[in-house]
Amino acid sequence: MKNLKYLLIGMLFGIILVKSEVISWFRIQEMFRLESFHMYGVIGSAVITGMLGVLLIRKLGIRTISGEAIVLPKKPFTKGNIFGGLTFGLGWAITGACPGPLFAQVGSGFTVVIVTLLSAVAGTWVYGRFKEKLPH
């Protein structure tokens, strides 16, 4: 019962992903072929919303609901960001899914995506296991 609010927010997020068609493999392929602005508009809106949120948190000193300070540490740019971004984009282009939409796709009944979801979990485990040996 304590985590019900997170379940409801996750369900709302999934509905938004489905209605905005960002879980559509065809929309994602259009994006990677530079044939449509749809996904760029959705991603650009998310980036701008995130930037405004971070700006407001820093400028206004906004705290969490429980009163704790929100700490946004600076993360240095490394060559690992390039390799990670390329790997992420390649997986996204091949499977038509990134971590958020994976769950919405499974929830929409595309059960074949379970293979992608399990692969993402395995990839996360492999990264965690070998993180210290990768370029950062």
Tab-separated table of N, CA, C and O in Angstrom:
chain	number	residue	atom	x	y	z
A	1	MET	N	0.823	-1.205	0.000
A	1	MET	CA	0.000	0.000	0.000
A	1	MET	C	0.856	1.253	0.000
A	1	MET	O	0.501	2.239	-0.608
A	2	LYS	N	2.035	1.164	0.674
A	2	LYS	CA	2.936	2.303	0.771
A	2	LYS	C	3.456	2.728	-0.601
A	2	LYS	O	3.665	3.913	-0.852
A	3	ASN	N	3.663	1.773	-1.497
A	3	ASN	CA	4.229	2.059	-2.811
A	3	ASN	C	3.166	2.215	-3.897
A	3	ASN	O	3.502	2.264	-5.078
A	4	LEU	N	1.916	2.319	-3.521
A	4	LEU	CA	0.826	2.445	-4.492
A	4	LEU	C	0.988	3.693	-5.356
A	4	LEU	O	0.724	3.663	-6.553
A	5	LYS	N	1.465	4.788	-4.742
A	5	LYS	CA	1.624	6.025	-5.516
A	5	LYS	C	2.645	5.833	-6.639
A	5	LYS	O	2.484	6.373	-7.730
A	6	TYR	N	3.698	5.041	-6.395
A	6	TYR	CA	4.698	4.790	-7.428
A	6	TYR	C	4.113	3.925	-8.550
A	6	TYR	O	4.417	4.129	-9.729
A	7	LEU	N	3.291	2.966	-8.184
A	7	LEU	CA	2.623	2.131	-9.178
A	7	LEU	C	1.708	2.987	-10.053
A	7	LEU	O	1.705	2.866	-11.282
A	8	LEU	N	0.952	3.890	-9.438
A	8	LEU	CA	0.046	4.757	-10.202
A	8	LEU	C	0.809	5.708	-11.112
A	8	LEU	O	0.423	5.923	-12.267
A	9	ILE	N	1.906	6.280	-10.608
A	9	ILE	CA	2.715	7.180	-11.447
A	9	ILE	C	3.340	6.399	-12.600
A	9	ILE	O	3.381	6.882	-13.736
A	10	GLY	N	3.789	5.177	-12.333
A	10	GLY	CA	4.356	4.338	-13.396
A	10	GLY	C	3.317	3.993	-14.445
A	10	GLY	O	3.604	4.001	-15.645
A	11	MET	N	2.099	3.706	-14.005
A	11	MET	CA	1.025	3.405	-14.954
A	11	MET	C	0.692	4.633	-15.794
A	11	MET	O	0.492	4.525	-17.009
A	12	LEU	N	0.647	5.805	-15.180
A	12	LEU	CA	0.396	7.044	-15.919
A	12	LEU	C	1.502	7.286	-16.942
A	12	LEU	O	1.223	7.631	-18.097
A	13	PHE	N	2.756	7.072	-16.521
A	13	PHE	CA	3.883	7.226	-17.435
A	13	PHE	C	3.757	6.254	-18.615
A	13	PHE	O	3.975	6.625	-19.777
A	14	GLY	N	3.371	5.018	-18.349
A	14	GLY	CA	3.180	4.028	-19.412
A	14	GLY	C	2.084	4.427	-20.379
A	14	GLY	O	2.225	4.287	-21.593
A	15	ILE	N	0.977	4.952	-19.847
A	15	ILE	CA	-0.127	5.400	-20.710
A	15	ILE	C	0.345	6.549	-21.607
A	15	ILE	O	0.040	6.581	-22.808
A	16	ILE	N	1.117	7.475	-21.033
A	16	ILE	CA	1.640	8.597	-21.830
A	16	ILE	C	2.570	8.079	-22.931
A	16	ILE	O	2.495	8.547	-24.082
A	17	LEU	N	3.404	7.097	-22.605
A	17	LEU	CA	4.301	6.536	-23.620
A	17	LEU	C	3.517	5.875	-24.744
A	17	LEU	O	3.856	6.020	-25.925
A	18	VAL	N	2.458	5.154	-24.395
A	18	VAL	CA	1.652	4.478	-25.419
A	18	VAL	C	0.911	5.497	-26.277
A	18	VAL	O	0.928	5.429	-27.506
A	19	LYS	N	0.265	6.471	-25.641
A	19	LYS	CA	-0.526	7.462	-26.381
A	19	LYS	C	0.334	8.369	-27.251
A	19	LYS	O	-0.107	8.844	-28.286
A	20	SER	N	1.576	8.638	-26.817
A	20	SER	CA	2.457	9.486	-27.620
A	20	SER	C	3.183	8.686	-28.710
A	20	SER	O	3.968	9.255	-29.458
A	21	GLU	N	2.939	7.397	-28.768
A	21	GLU	CA	3.491	6.490	-29.781
A	21	GLU	C	5.010	6.339	-29.704
A	21	GLU	O	5.636	5.928	-30.672
A	22	VAL	N	5.624	6.656	-28.573
A	22	VAL	CA	7.070	6.499	-28.482
A	22	VAL	C	7.490	5.049	-28.271
A	22	VAL	O	8.683	4.744	-28.332
A	23	ILE	N	6.523	4.152	-28.026
A	23	ILE	CA	6.878	2.736	-27.918
A	23	ILE	C	6.753	2.045	-29.266
A	23	ILE	O	7.031	0.868	-29.377
A	24	SER	N	6.356	2.775	-30.287
A	24	SER	CA	6.176	2.191	-31.615
A	24	SER	C	7.528	1.967	-32.286
A	24	SER	O	8.311	2.901	-32.462
A	25	TRP	N	7.775	0.725	-32.658
A	25	TRP	CA	9.018	0.400	-33.353
A	25	TRP	C	9.117	1.207	-34.638
A	25	TRP	O	10.211	1.660	-35.016
A	26	PHE	N	7.995	1.432	-35.317
A	26	PHE	CA	8.002	2.175	-36.584
A	26	PHE	C	8.384	3.643	-36.356
A	26	PHE	O	9.107	4.228	-37.156
A	27	ARG	N	7.908	4.249	-35.256
A	27	ARG	CA	8.273	5.636	-34.937
A	27	ARG	C	9.774	5.744	-34.663
A	27	ARG	O	10.428	6.706	-35.047
A	28	ILE	N	10.298	4.744	-33.981
A	28	ILE	CA	11.720	4.754	-33.648
A	28	ILE	C	12.557	4.586	-34.918
A	28	ILE	O	13.570	5.265	-35.104
A	29	GLN	N	12.106	3.714	-35.810
A	29	GLN	CA	12.822	3.542	-37.076
A	29	GLN	C	12.774	4.817	-37.912
A	29	GLN	O	13.759	5.184	-38.555
A	30	GLU	N	11.625	5.499	-37.904
A	30	GLU	CA	11.523	6.792	-38.602
A	30	GLU	C	12.561	7.773	-38.063
A	30	GLU	O	13.189	8.507	-38.816
A	31	MET	N	12.727	7.774	-36.743
A	31	MET	CA	13.684	8.688	-36.124
A	31	MET	C	15.108	8.374	-36.584
A	31	MET	O	15.844	9.271	-36.990
A	32	PHE	N	15.495	7.113	-36.516
A	32	PHE	CA	16.864	6.760	-36.878
A	32	PHE	C	17.127	6.927	-38.374
A	32	PHE	O	18.270	7.053	-38.790
A	33	ARG	N	16.082	6.936	-39.187
A	33	ARG	CA	16.245	7.174	-40.628
A	33	ARG	C	16.076	8.647	-40.990
A	33	ARG	O	16.081	8.997	-42.157
A	34	LEU	N	15.865	9.483	-39.961
A	34	LEU	CA	15.664	10.935	-40.136
A	34	LEU	C	14.477	11.218	-41.066
A	34	LEU	O	14.505	12.149	-41.868
A	35	GLU	N	13.421	10.414	-40.954
A	35	GLU	CA	12.249	10.553	-41.810
A	35	GLU	C	11.089	11.284	-41.130
A	35	GLU	O	10.120	11.615	-41.800
A	36	SER	N	11.162	11.482	-39.817
A	36	SER	CA	10.047	12.097	-39.112
A	36	SER	C	10.568	12.897	-37.919
A	36	SER	O	11.578	12.542	-37.300
A	37	PHE	N	9.848	13.962	-37.582
A	37	PHE	CA	10.223	14.808	-36.452
A	37	PHE	C	9.591	14.319	-35.150
A	37	PHE	O	9.975	14.761	-34.075
A	38	HIS	N	8.647	13.398	-35.214
A	38	HIS	CA	7.847	12.981	-34.064
A	38	HIS	C	8.709	12.674	-32.834
A	38	HIS	O	8.528	13.288	-31.773
A	39	MET	N	9.616	11.730	-32.939
A	39	MET	CA	10.424	11.322	-31.774
A	39	MET	C	11.356	12.436	-31.317
A	39	MET	O	11.592	12.595	-30.113
A	40	TYR	N	11.878	13.213	-32.259
A	40	TYR	CA	12.747	14.329	-31.870
A	40	TYR	C	11.949	15.361	-31.065
A	40	TYR	O	12.468	15.962	-30.130
A	41	GLY	N	10.701	15.580	-31.452
A	41	GLY	CA	9.843	16.499	-30.706
A	41	GLY	C	9.575	16.005	-29.299
A	41	GLY	O	9.639	16.777	-28.331
A	42	VAL	N	9.286	14.719	-29.158
A	42	VAL	CA	9.011	14.140	-27.836
A	42	VAL	C	10.271	14.186	-26.970
A	42	VAL	O	10.232	14.617	-25.809
A	43	ILE	N	11.394	13.760	-27.531
A	43	ILE	CA	12.651	13.748	-26.764
A	43	ILE	C	13.085	15.175	-26.435
A	43	ILE	O	13.510	15.462	-25.312
A	44	GLY	N	12.958	16.085	-27.409
A	44	GLY	CA	13.320	17.478	-27.160
A	44	GLY	C	12.463	18.089	-26.063
A	44	GLY	O	12.968	18.834	-25.207
A	45	SER	N	11.173	17.789	-26.056
A	45	SER	CA	10.291	18.284	-24.992
A	45	SER	C	10.726	17.754	-23.628
A	45	SER	O	10.722	18.484	-22.634
A	46	ALA	N	11.116	16.479	-23.579
A	46	ALA	CA	11.572	15.887	-22.314
A	46	ALA	C	12.870	16.544	-21.845
A	46	ALA	O	13.033	16.824	-20.651
A	47	VAL	N	13.782	16.806	-22.776
A	47	VAL	CA	15.059	17.435	-22.402
A	47	VAL	C	14.813	18.847	-21.870
A	47	VAL	O	15.364	19.242	-20.833
A	48	ILE	N	13.975	19.606	-22.553
A	48	ILE	CA	13.684	20.983	-22.110
A	48	ILE	C	12.988	20.969	-20.749
A	48	ILE	O	13.327	21.763	-19.863
A	49	THR	N	12.042	20.055	-20.554
A	49	THR	CA	11.358	19.944	-19.262
A	49	THR	C	12.351	19.595	-18.154
A	49	THR	O	12.307	20.180	-17.063
A	50	GLY	N	13.258	18.664	-18.435
A	50	GLY	CA	14.269	18.295	-17.446
A	50	GLY	C	15.202	19.448	-17.119
A	50	GLY	O	15.544	19.678	-15.955
A	51	MET	N	15.617	20.192	-18.158
A	51	MET	CA	16.503	21.337	-17.942
A	51	MET	C	15.821	22.395	-17.075
A	51	MET	O	16.441	22.951	-16.160
A	52	LEU	N	14.561	22.660	-17.356
A	52	LEU	CA	13.829	23.638	-16.557
A	52	LEU	C	13.666	23.162	-15.113
A	52	LEU	O	13.781	23.956	-14.174
A	53	GLY	N	13.413	21.869	-14.945
A	53	GLY	CA	13.274	21.314	-13.600
A	53	GLY	C	14.552	21.454	-12.799
A	53	GLY	O	14.532	21.883	-11.640
A	54	VAL	N	15.688	21.117	-13.411
A	54	VAL	CA	16.983	21.247	-12.722
A	54	VAL	C	17.277	22.706	-12.420
A	54	VAL	O	17.732	23.046	-11.318
A	55	LEU	N	16.999	23.589	-13.376
A	55	LEU	CA	17.227	25.026	-13.163
A	55	LEU	C	16.407	25.543	-11.984
A	55	LEU	O	16.927	26.250	-11.114
A	56	LEU	N	15.132	25.158	-11.932
A	56	LEU	CA	14.269	25.598	-10.838
A	56	LEU	C	14.733	25.035	-9.497
A	56	LEU	O	14.714	25.736	-8.475
A	57	ILE	N	15.140	23.759	-9.487
A	57	ILE	CA	15.627	23.151	-8.241
A	57	ILE	C	16.849	23.902	-7.723
A	57	ILE	O	16.958	24.211	-6.537
A	58	ARG	N	17.778	24.236	-8.626
A	58	ARG	CA	19.012	24.918	-8.207
A	58	ARG	C	18.769	26.376	-7.820
A	58	ARG	O	19.303	26.860	-6.829
A	59	LYS	N	17.975	27.086	-8.613
A	59	LYS	CA	17.761	28.519	-8.352
A	59	LYS	C	16.890	28.772	-7.133
A	59	LYS	O	17.130	29.711	-6.379
A	60	LEU	N	15.853	27.954	-6.975
A	60	LEU	CA	14.898	28.184	-5.894
A	60	LEU	C	15.186	27.344	-4.652
A	60	LEU	O	14.502	27.493	-3.631
A	61	GLY	N	16.174	26.441	-4.729
A	61	GLY	CA	16.500	25.603	-3.578
A	61	GLY	C	15.339	24.701	-3.179
A	61	GLY	O	15.090	24.486	-1.994
A	62	ILE	N	14.649	24.187	-4.161
A	62	ILE	CA	13.476	23.340	-3.903
A	62	ILE	C	13.906	22.070	-3.165
A	62	ILE	O	14.951	21.498	-3.445
A	63	ARG	N	13.095	21.651	-2.200
A	63	ARG	CA	13.374	20.459	-1.400
A	63	ARG	C	12.370	19.364	-1.727
A	63	ARG	O	11.359	19.619	-2.376
A	64	THR	N	12.655	18.159	-1.239
A	64	THR	CA	11.727	17.050	-1.448
A	64	THR	C	10.476	17.262	-0.598
A	64	THR	O	10.437	18.160	0.256
A	65	ILE	N	9.471	16.419	-0.797
A	65	ILE	CA	8.241	16.524	-0.014
A	65	ILE	C	8.529	16.348	1.471
A	65	ILE	O	7.926	17.001	2.312
A	66	SER	N	9.523	15.517	1.796
A	66	SER	CA	9.863	15.288	3.205
A	66	SER	C	10.839	16.328	3.749
A	66	SER	O	11.276	16.219	4.890
A	67	GLY	N	11.193	17.345	2.944
A	67	GLY	CA	12.024	18.435	3.426
A	67	GLY	C	13.523	18.268	3.227
A	67	GLY	O	14.310	19.107	3.660
A	68	GLU	N	13.945	17.185	2.592
A	68	GLU	CA	15.373	16.954	2.370
A	68	GLU	C	15.867	17.788	1.191
A	68	GLU	O	15.123	18.026	0.229
A	69	ALA	N	17.121	18.234	1.256
A	69	ALA	CA	17.715	18.981	0.152
A	69	ALA	C	17.912	18.058	-1.052
A	69	ALA	O	18.249	16.884	-0.887
A	70	ILE	N	17.682	18.593	-2.237
A	70	ILE	CA	17.902	17.820	-3.459
A	70	ILE	C	19.325	18.097	-3.926
A	70	ILE	O	19.682	19.242	-4.197
A	71	VAL	N	20.132	17.046	-3.986
A	71	VAL	CA	21.538	17.187	-4.382
A	71	VAL	C	21.689	16.684	-5.814
A	71	VAL	O	21.347	15.544	-6.123
A	72	LEU	N	22.182	17.542	-6.704
A	72	LEU	CA	22.403	17.175	-8.098
A	72	LEU	C	23.908	17.276	-8.363
A	72	LEU	O	24.403	18.332	-8.754
A	73	PRO	N	24.644	16.186	-8.157
A	73	PRO	CA	26.099	16.246	-8.323
A	73	PRO	C	26.491	16.440	-9.790
A	73	PRO	O	25.808	15.950	-10.685
A	74	LYS	N	27.585	17.151	-10.003
A	74	LYS	CA	28.105	17.328	-11.359
A	74	LYS	C	28.807	16.038	-11.761
A	74	LYS	O	29.527	15.438	-10.981
A	75	LYS	N	28.571	15.630	-13.012
A	75	LYS	CA	29.191	14.403	-13.503
A	75	LYS	C	30.138	14.772	-14.635
A	75	LYS	O	29.720	15.386	-15.615
A	76	PRO	N	31.407	14.402	-14.513
A	76	PRO	CA	32.365	14.759	-15.570
A	76	PRO	C	32.115	13.974	-16.848
A	76	PRO	O	31.663	12.830	-16.807
A	77	PHE	N	32.398	14.599	-17.985
A	77	PHE	CA	32.261	13.924	-19.275
A	77	PHE	C	33.524	13.111	-19.532
A	77	PHE	O	34.630	13.607	-19.392
A	78	THR	N	33.333	11.827	-19.886
A	78	THR	CA	34.471	10.948	-20.167
A	78	THR	C	34.228	10.222	-21.477
A	78	THR	O	33.123	10.257	-22.033
A	79	LYS	N	35.268	9.555	-21.988
A	79	LYS	CA	35.095	8.789	-23.221
A	79	LYS	C	34.139	7.617	-23.019
A	79	LYS	O	33.551	7.122	-23.978
A	80	GLY	N	33.939	7.188	-21.792
A	80	GLY	CA	32.966	6.148	-21.506
A	80	GLY	C	31.544	6.583	-21.855
A	80	GLY	O	30.711	5.762	-22.224
A	81	ASN	N	31.280	7.908	-21.760
A	81	ASN	CA	29.967	8.419	-22.151
A	81	ASN	C	29.714	8.174	-23.639
A	81	ASN	O	28.589	7.874	-24.045
A	82	ILE	N	30.750	8.320	-24.443
A	82	ILE	CA	30.613	8.122	-25.896
A	82	ILE	C	30.345	6.650	-26.190
A	82	ILE	O	29.402	6.317	-26.915
A	83	PHE	N	31.141	5.749	-25.604
A	83	PHE	CA	30.936	4.309	-25.829
A	83	PHE	C	29.569	3.870	-25.298
A	83	PHE	O	28.853	3.102	-25.959
A	84	GLY	N	29.200	4.343	-24.149
A	84	GLY	CA	27.900	3.989	-23.574
A	84	GLY	C	26.751	4.513	-24.418
A	84	GLY	O	25.769	3.805	-24.653
A	85	GLY	N	26.880	5.756	-24.907
A	85	GLY	CA	25.829	6.334	-25.749
A	85	GLY	C	25.675	5.587	-27.053
A	85	GLY	O	24.557	5.339	-27.520
A	86	LEU	N	26.807	5.222	-27.657
A	86	LEU	CA	26.752	4.469	-28.912
A	86	LEU	C	26.133	3.082	-28.706
A	86	LEU	O	25.312	2.629	-29.510
A	87	THR	N	26.516	2.419	-27.624
A	87	THR	CA	25.955	1.097	-27.327
A	87	THR	C	24.460	1.190	-27.058
A	87	THR	O	23.668	0.386	-27.558
A	88	PHE	N	24.079	2.213	-26.284
A	88	PHE	CA	22.657	2.419	-25.977
A	88	PHE	C	21.870	2.686	-27.268
A	88	PHE	O	20.821	2.089	-27.505
A	89	GLY	N	22.379	3.580	-28.124
A	89	GLY	CA	21.692	3.908	-29.376
A	89	GLY	C	21.597	2.721	-30.309
A	89	GLY	O	20.571	2.513	-30.963
A	90	LEU	N	22.659	1.911	-30.358
A	90	LEU	CA	22.634	0.723	-31.207
A	90	LEU	C	21.563	-0.250	-30.724
A	90	LEU	O	20.770	-0.780	-31.524
A	91	GLY	N	21.519	-0.484	-29.426
A	91	GLY	CA	20.490	-1.373	-28.875
A	91	GLY	C	19.089	-0.828	-29.095
A	91	GLY	O	18.156	-1.577	-29.404
A	92	TRP	N	18.947	0.479	-28.977
A	92	TRP	CA	17.647	1.126	-29.195
A	92	TRP	C	17.212	0.958	-30.651
A	92	TRP	O	16.058	0.641	-30.942
A	93	ALA	N	18.147	1.152	-31.581
A	93	ALA	CA	17.821	1.036	-33.005
A	93	ALA	C	17.473	-0.402	-33.383
A	93	ALA	O	16.577	-0.652	-34.180
A	94	ILE	N	18.176	-1.363	-32.802
A	94	ILE	CA	17.942	-2.772	-33.150
A	94	ILE	C	16.627	-3.277	-32.567
A	94	ILE	O	15.829	-3.926	-33.243
A	95	THR	N	16.379	-2.960	-31.294
A	95	THR	CA	15.209	-3.531	-30.618
A	95	THR	C	13.971	-2.639	-30.678
A	95	THR	O	12.857	-3.108	-30.477
A	96	GLY	N	14.159	-1.348	-30.911
A	96	GLY	CA	13.029	-0.423	-30.919
A	96	GLY	C	12.556	-0.092	-29.522
A	96	GLY	O	11.390	0.262	-29.327
A	97	ALA	N	13.454	-0.187	-28.549
A	97	ALA	CA	13.037	0.105	-27.177
A	97	ALA	C	14.214	0.577	-26.348
A	97	ALA	O	15.341	0.154	-26.551
A	98	CYS	N	13.928	1.476	-25.411
A	98	CYS	CA	14.893	1.850	-24.389
A	98	CYS	C	14.236	1.501	-23.042
A	98	CYS	O	13.093	1.056	-23.019
A	99	PRO	N	14.917	1.665	-21.922
A	99	PRO	CA	14.408	1.122	-20.661
A	99	PRO	C	12.983	1.520	-20.280
A	99	PRO	O	12.216	0.668	-19.822
A	100	GLY	N	12.587	2.766	-20.429
A	100	GLY	CA	11.232	3.172	-20.038
A	100	GLY	C	10.152	2.503	-20.868
A	100	GLY	O	9.250	1.835	-20.329
A	101	PRO	N	10.219	2.636	-22.178
A	101	PRO	CA	9.199	2.018	-23.028
A	101	PRO	C	9.161	0.496	-22.986
A	101	PRO	O	8.146	-0.095	-23.351
A	102	LEU	N	10.231	-0.164	-22.549
A	102	LEU	CA	10.205	-1.633	-22.475
A	102	LEU	C	9.014	-2.124	-21.664
A	102	LEU	O	8.282	-3.024	-22.083
A	103	PHE	N	8.809	-1.531	-20.508
A	103	PHE	CA	7.724	-1.977	-19.637
A	103	PHE	C	6.365	-1.633	-20.245
A	103	PHE	O	5.408	-2.395	-20.111
A	104	ALA	N	6.275	-0.481	-20.923
A	104	ALA	CA	5.018	-0.110	-21.579
A	104	ALA	C	4.718	-1.056	-22.734
A	104	ALA	O	3.557	-1.410	-22.980
A	105	GLN	N	5.762	-1.485	-23.441
A	105	GLN	CA	5.550	-2.433	-24.536
A	105	GLN	C	5.071	-3.780	-24.003
A	105	GLN	O	4.158	-4.381	-24.560
A	106	VAL	N	5.678	-4.260	-22.924
A	106	VAL	CA	5.234	-5.526	-22.327
A	106	VAL	C	3.800	-5.377	-21.832
A	106	VAL	O	2.960	-6.245	-22.054
A	107	GLY	N	3.506	-4.240	-21.185
A	107	GLY	CA	2.151	-3.993	-20.695
A	107	GLY	C	1.125	-3.855	-21.792
A	107	GLY	O	-0.063	-4.088	-21.585
A	108	SER	N	1.566	-3.479	-22.993
A	108	SER	CA	0.660	-3.348	-24.139
A	108	SER	C	0.416	-4.679	-24.830
A	108	SER	O	-0.339	-4.747	-25.793
A	109	GLY	N	1.098	-5.727	-24.350
A	109	GLY	CA	0.847	-7.054	-24.898
A	109	GLY	C	1.871	-7.521	-25.916
A	109	GLY	O	1.693	-8.577	-26.520
A	110	PHE	N	2.937	-6.757	-26.119
A	110	PHE	CA	3.991	-7.182	-27.041
A	110	PHE	C	4.947	-8.098	-26.271
A	110	PHE	O	6.022	-7.688	-25.843
A	111	THR	N	4.527	-9.346	-26.093
A	111	THR	CA	5.264	-10.261	-25.219
A	111	THR	C	6.662	-10.594	-25.736
A	111	THR	O	7.529	-10.960	-24.950
A	112	VAL	N	6.888	-10.450	-27.029
A	112	VAL	CA	8.229	-10.725	-27.559
A	112	VAL	C	9.259	-9.775	-26.957
A	112	VAL	O	10.450	-10.089	-26.890
A	113	VAL	N	8.796	-8.623	-26.456
A	113	VAL	CA	9.701	-7.632	-25.863
A	113	VAL	C	10.286	-8.133	-24.541
A	113	VAL	O	11.273	-7.594	-24.054
A	114	ILE	N	9.694	-9.181	-23.988
A	114	ILE	CA	10.249	-9.766	-22.755
A	114	ILE	C	11.699	-10.191	-22.996
A	114	ILE	O	12.544	-10.070	-22.109
A	115	VAL	N	11.999	-10.647	-24.206
A	115	VAL	CA	13.384	-11.023	-24.545
A	115	VAL	C	14.288	-9.790	-24.430
A	115	VAL	O	15.382	-9.864	-23.863
A	116	THR	N	13.824	-8.663	-24.947
A	116	THR	CA	14.598	-7.420	-24.856
A	116	THR	C	14.741	-6.987	-23.406
A	116	THR	O	15.817	-6.562	-22.970
A	117	LEU	N	13.666	-7.097	-22.635
A	117	LEU	CA	13.705	-6.714	-21.218
A	117	LEU	C	14.712	-7.563	-20.451
A	117	LEU	O	15.538	-7.040	-19.690
A	118	LEU	N	14.668	-8.873	-20.665
A	118	LEU	CA	15.625	-9.755	-19.979
A	118	LEU	C	17.055	-9.473	-20.437
A	118	LEU	O	17.999	-9.527	-19.640
A	119	SER	N	17.217	-9.129	-21.723
A	119	SER	CA	18.547	-8.774	-22.231
A	119	SER	C	19.041	-7.486	-21.589
A	119	SER	O	20.232	-7.352	-21.273
A	120	ALA	N	18.143	-6.526	-21.391
A	120	ALA	CA	18.527	-5.263	-20.740
A	120	ALA	C	18.943	-5.510	-19.293
A	120	ALA	O	19.927	-4.938	-18.813
A	121	VAL	N	18.217	-6.365	-18.616
A	121	VAL	CA	18.577	-6.703	-17.230
A	121	VAL	C	19.940	-7.400	-17.201
A	121	VAL	O	20.802	-7.081	-16.369
A	122	ALA	N	20.167	-8.315	-18.153
A	122	ALA	CA	21.462	-9.004	-18.218
A	122	ALA	C	22.580	-8.010	-18.539
A	122	ALA	O	23.667	-8.077	-17.947
A	123	GLY	N	22.324	-7.074	-19.462
A	123	GLY	CA	23.325	-6.059	-19.794
A	123	GLY	C	23.647	-5.173	-18.610
A	123	GLY	O	24.808	-4.817	-18.388
A	124	THR	N	22.644	-4.842	-17.827
A	124	THR	CA	22.869	-4.038	-16.626
A	124	THR	C	23.725	-4.801	-15.629
A	124	THR	O	24.645	-4.249	-15.010
A	125	TRP	N	23.457	-6.086	-15.488
A	125	TRP	CA	24.249	-6.908	-14.581
A	125	TRP	C	25.705	-6.986	-15.059
A	125	TRP	O	26.634	-6.835	-14.263
A	126	VAL	N	25.896	-7.198	-16.365
A	126	VAL	CA	27.254	-7.288	-16.915
A	126	VAL	C	27.998	-5.971	-16.696
A	126	VAL	O	29.165	-5.963	-16.315
A	127	TYR	N	27.305	-4.839	-16.931
A	127	TYR	CA	27.943	-3.536	-16.695
A	127	TYR	C	28.361	-3.408	-15.231
A	127	TYR	O	29.474	-2.993	-14.929
A	128	GLY	N	27.479	-3.747	-14.325
A	128	GLY	CA	27.803	-3.657	-12.910
A	128	GLY	C	28.970	-4.563	-12.526
A	128	GLY	O	29.817	-4.200	-11.715
A	129	ARG	N	29.029	-5.723	-13.149
A	129	ARG	CA	30.096	-6.697	-12.847
A	129	ARG	C	31.452	-6.214	-13.343
A	129	ARG	O	32.467	-6.410	-12.687
A	130	PHE	N	31.475	-5.579	-14.541
A	130	PHE	CA	32.750	-5.197	-15.153
A	130	PHE	C	32.973	-3.687	-15.188
A	130	PHE	O	33.863	-3.212	-15.900
A	131	LYS	N	32.206	-2.930	-14.448
A	131	LYS	CA	32.283	-1.466	-14.465
A	131	LYS	C	33.695	-0.950	-14.213
A	131	LYS	O	34.153	-0.024	-14.888
A	132	GLU	N	34.385	-1.529	-13.289
A	132	GLU	CA	35.731	-1.051	-12.930
A	132	GLU	C	36.738	-1.267	-14.046
A	132	GLU	O	37.749	-0.582	-14.112
A	133	LYS	N	36.483	-2.211	-14.945
A	133	LYS	CA	37.431	-2.516	-16.021
A	133	LYS	C	37.117	-1.754	-17.303
A	133	LYS	O	37.870	-1.821	-18.276
A	134	LEU	N	35.988	-1.029	-17.344
A	134	LEU	CA	35.577	-0.300	-18.557
A	134	LEU	C	36.148	1.107	-18.540
A	134	LEU	O	36.432	1.669	-17.482
A	135	PRO	N	36.323	1.717	-19.745
A	135	PRO	CA	36.855	3.088	-19.787
A	135	PRO	C	35.848	4.080	-19.215
A	135	PRO	O	34.688	4.088	-19.606
A	136	HIS	N	36.316	4.869	-18.265
A	136	HIS	CA	35.484	5.926	-17.674
A	136	HIS	C	36.234	7.225	-17.679
A	136	HIS	O	37.382	7.330	-17.629
